[in-house]
XYZ file of C-alpha atoms in Angstrom:
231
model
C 22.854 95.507 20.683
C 22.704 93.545 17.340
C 24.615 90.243 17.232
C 28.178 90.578 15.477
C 29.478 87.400 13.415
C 32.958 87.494 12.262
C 32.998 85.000 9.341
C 34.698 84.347 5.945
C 32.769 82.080 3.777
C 35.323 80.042 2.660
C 35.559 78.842 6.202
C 33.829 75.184 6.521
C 32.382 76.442 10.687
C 31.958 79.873 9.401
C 29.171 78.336 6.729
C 27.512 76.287 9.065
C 26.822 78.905 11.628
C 26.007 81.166 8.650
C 23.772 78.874 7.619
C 22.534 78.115 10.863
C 21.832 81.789 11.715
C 20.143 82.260 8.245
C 17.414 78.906 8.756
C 16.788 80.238 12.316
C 16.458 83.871 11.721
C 18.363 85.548 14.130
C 19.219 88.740 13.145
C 22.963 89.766 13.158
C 25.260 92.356 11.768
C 27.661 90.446 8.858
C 31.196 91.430 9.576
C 33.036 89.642 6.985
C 36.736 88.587 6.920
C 38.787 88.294 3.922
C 41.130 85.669 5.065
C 42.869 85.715 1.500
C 43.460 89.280 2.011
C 44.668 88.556 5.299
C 42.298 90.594 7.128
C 42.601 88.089 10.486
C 46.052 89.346 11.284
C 45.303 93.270 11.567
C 45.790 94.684 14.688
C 42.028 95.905 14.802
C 41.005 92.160 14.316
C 43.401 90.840 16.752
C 41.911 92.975 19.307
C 38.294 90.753 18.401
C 40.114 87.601 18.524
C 44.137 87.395 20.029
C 44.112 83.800 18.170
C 43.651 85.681 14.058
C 40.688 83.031 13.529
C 37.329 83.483 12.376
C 34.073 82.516 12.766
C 34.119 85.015 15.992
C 30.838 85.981 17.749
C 30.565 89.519 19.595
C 27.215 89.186 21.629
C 27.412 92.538 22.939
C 30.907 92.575 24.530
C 30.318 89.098 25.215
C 33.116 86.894 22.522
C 33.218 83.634 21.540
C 35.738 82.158 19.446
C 35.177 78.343 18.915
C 32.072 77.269 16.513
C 31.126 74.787 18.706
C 30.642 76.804 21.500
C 29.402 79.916 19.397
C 26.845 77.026 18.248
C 25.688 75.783 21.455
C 25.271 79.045 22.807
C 23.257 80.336 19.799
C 21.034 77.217 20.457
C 20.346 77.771 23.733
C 19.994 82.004 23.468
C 17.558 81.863 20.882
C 15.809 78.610 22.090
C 16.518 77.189 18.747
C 14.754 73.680 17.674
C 15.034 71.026 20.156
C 16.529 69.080 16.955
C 19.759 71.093 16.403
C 21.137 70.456 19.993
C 18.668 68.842 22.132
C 17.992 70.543 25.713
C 16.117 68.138 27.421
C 17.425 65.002 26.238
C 20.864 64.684 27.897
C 21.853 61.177 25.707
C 21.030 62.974 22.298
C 22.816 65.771 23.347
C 25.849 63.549 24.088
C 25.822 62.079 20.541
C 25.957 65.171 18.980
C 28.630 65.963 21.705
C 30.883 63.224 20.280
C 30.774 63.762 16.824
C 31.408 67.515 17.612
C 35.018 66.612 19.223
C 35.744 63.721 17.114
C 35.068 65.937 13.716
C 37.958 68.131 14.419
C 40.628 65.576 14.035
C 38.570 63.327 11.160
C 35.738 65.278 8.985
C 37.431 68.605 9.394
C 41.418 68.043 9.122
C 41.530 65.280 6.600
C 39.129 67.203 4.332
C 40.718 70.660 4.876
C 44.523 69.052 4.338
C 43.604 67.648 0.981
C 41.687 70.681 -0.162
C 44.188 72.907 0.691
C 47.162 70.662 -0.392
C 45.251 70.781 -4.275
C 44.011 74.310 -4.256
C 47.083 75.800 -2.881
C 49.616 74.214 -5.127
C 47.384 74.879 -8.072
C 47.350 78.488 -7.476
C 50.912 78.420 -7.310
C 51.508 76.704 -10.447
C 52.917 73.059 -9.246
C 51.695 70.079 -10.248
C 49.871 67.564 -7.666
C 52.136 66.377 -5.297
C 50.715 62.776 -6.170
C 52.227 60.893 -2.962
C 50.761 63.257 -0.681
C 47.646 63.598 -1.822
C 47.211 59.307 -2.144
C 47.818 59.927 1.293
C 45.333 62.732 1.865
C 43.019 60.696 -0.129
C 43.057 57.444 1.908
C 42.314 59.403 5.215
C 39.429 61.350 3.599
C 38.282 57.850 2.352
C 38.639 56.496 6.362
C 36.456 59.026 7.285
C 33.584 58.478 4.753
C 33.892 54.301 5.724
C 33.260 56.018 9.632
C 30.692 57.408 7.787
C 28.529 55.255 6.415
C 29.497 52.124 9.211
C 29.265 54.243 12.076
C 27.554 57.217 12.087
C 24.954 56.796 9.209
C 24.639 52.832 10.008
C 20.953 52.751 11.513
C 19.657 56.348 10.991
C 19.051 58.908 8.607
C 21.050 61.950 10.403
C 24.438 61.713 11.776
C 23.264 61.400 15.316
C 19.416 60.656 15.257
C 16.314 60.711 13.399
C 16.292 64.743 12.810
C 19.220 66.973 11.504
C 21.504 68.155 14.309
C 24.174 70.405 14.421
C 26.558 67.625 13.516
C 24.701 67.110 9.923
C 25.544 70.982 9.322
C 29.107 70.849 10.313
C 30.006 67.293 8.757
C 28.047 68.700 4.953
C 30.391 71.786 5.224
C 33.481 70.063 5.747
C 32.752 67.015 2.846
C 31.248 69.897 0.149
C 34.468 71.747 0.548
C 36.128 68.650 -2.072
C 33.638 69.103 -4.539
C 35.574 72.770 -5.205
C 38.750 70.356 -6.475
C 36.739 67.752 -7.912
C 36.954 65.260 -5.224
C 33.164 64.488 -4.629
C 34.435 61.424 -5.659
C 35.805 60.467 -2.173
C 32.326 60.634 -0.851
C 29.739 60.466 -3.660
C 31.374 56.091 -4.181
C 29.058 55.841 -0.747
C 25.463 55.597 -1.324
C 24.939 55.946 2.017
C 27.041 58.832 2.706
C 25.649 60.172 -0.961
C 22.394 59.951 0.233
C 23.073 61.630 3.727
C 24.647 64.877 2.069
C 21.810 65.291 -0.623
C 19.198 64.939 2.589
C 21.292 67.631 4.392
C 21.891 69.872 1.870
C 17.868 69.766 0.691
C 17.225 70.104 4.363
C 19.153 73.095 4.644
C 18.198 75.461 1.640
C 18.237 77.612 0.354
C 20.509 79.127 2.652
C 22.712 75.669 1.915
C 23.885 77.359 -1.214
C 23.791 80.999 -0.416
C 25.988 80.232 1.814
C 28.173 78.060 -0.532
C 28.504 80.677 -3.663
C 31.875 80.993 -3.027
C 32.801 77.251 -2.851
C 30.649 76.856 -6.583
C 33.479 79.889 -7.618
C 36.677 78.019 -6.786
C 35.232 74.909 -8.183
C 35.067 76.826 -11.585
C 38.006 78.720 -10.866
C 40.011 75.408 -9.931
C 38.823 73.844 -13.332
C 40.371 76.798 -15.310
C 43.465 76.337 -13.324
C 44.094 72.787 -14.160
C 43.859 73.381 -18.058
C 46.793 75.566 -17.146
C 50.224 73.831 -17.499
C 51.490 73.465 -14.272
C 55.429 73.375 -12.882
C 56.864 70.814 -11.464
C-alpha cells in the first residue's frame, strides 16, 4: 500500500517532511488539507486524526500524528542518510534529540505567534497590535541569539557537521517571517544568515517547491498593508 501524507503546506512540519520525502524519494500519495478551508475538522478527517492536526502519516493502517515521530520513523523505514537522524551514533542522535523537543516551545511557537499575530490581523483589517508584537519580536530575537551562541557556535549545521533533521525543521519555522517581512529578525545574524542560505541551498529544489505558498502570502501580505487598516 502506497504511503499516505496528510499535509497543508502552509504548515512549518508539514514542509519539512514534504521536503524531506521529496530529497529522499519515497513515494507517497499527497492528501492535502486545506486548513483555511477548515478541512481538519470534518468528520471524515477526524476519523484520520481525533486531534484535527495535520501533517498525519497513514502507513498502511499504521498512523502517526506528531512530525517528529512521523520523521524518525520515515528515517529509519526507508534507511534514509545516516546524516538526517543518525542510527549508529547514539550522541549525534541525542543532539538532534534536543533540539527536536526544545524547538517546540522556542523556533516553532515564538515564530508561529508573531506570524500569525501579523497575518491574521491584517486579513482582518486591524492595524498591528504594536505592544504585542514588540513582544513577539523580542522572543523571536531570543531565539535567533540561541541561535547563533548555541546551536550554530562551533559548526556549520544545527547539530553537527552535516544537515540533520533539525536544520529542516528550524529553516521552516524562521522562513515562515519572511511571508510578513520579518527576515529581519534573523537575516541581523550573519551567522544565523549564513546557516539558513546553507540549508535552504542544501535542500533544493524541493526547498522552494515546497515553499510556493509561503512566496504567495508574502506578496499577498504586501498588498494588504498598502490597504488602510482599522484600528
Amino acid at each position: 500500500m502506497v504511503l499516505r501524507y496528510y499535509y497543508d503546506l502552509m504548515s512549518q512540519p508539514c514542509r519539512a517532511i514534504y521536503i524531506f520525502l521529496k530529497i529522499n524519494k519515497i513515494p507517497f500519495e499527497p492528501k492535502p488539507i486545506a486548513l483555511r478551508k477548515g478541512e481538519h475538522h470534518s468528520d471524515e478527517y477526524k476519523k484520520v486524526n481525533p486531534f484535527s492536526l495535520v501533517p498525519v502519516l497513514n502507513d498502511d493502517g499504521f498512523i502517526l500524528t506528531e512530525s517528529v515521530a512521523i520523521l524518525k520513523y520515515l528515517a529509519e523505514k526507508y534507511n534514509a542518510p545516516e546524516n538526517w537522524y543518525p542510527r549508529d551514533d547514539i550522541q549525534a542522535q541525542a543532539r538532534i534529540d534536543e533540539y527536536m523537543n526544545w524547538q517546540h516551545w522556542n523556533t516553532r511557537l515564538k515564530s508561529a505567534k508573531l506570524f500569525q499575530s501579523l497575518l491574521f490581523r491584517r486579513m482582518n483589517n486591524k492595524s498591528e497590535d504594536s505592544d504585542t508584537v514588540d513582544l513577539l519580536r523580542a522572543e523571536v530575537e531570543k531565539t535567533v541569539n540561541y541561535f547563533e551562541q548555541v546551536w550554530l557556535k562551533d559548526r556549520p549545521f544545527l547539530c553537527g557537521k552535516e544537515i540533520s533533521f533539525a536544520d529542516i525543521l528550524g529553516v521552516c519555522e524562521l522562513i515562515q517571517l519572511s511571508a510578513v517581512y520579518e527576515e529581519k529578525l534573523y537575516e541581523k545574524s550573519p551567522v544565523v544568515k549564513s546557516w539558513m542560505e546553507r540549508v535552504k541551498d542544501s535542500l533544493q529544489p524541493q526547498f522552494d517547491e515546497a515553499h510556493k505558498i509561503i512566496y504567495g502570502v508574502r506578496k499577498m501580505y504586501a498588498n494588504m498593508k498598502e490597504q488602510p487598516a482599522k484600528l
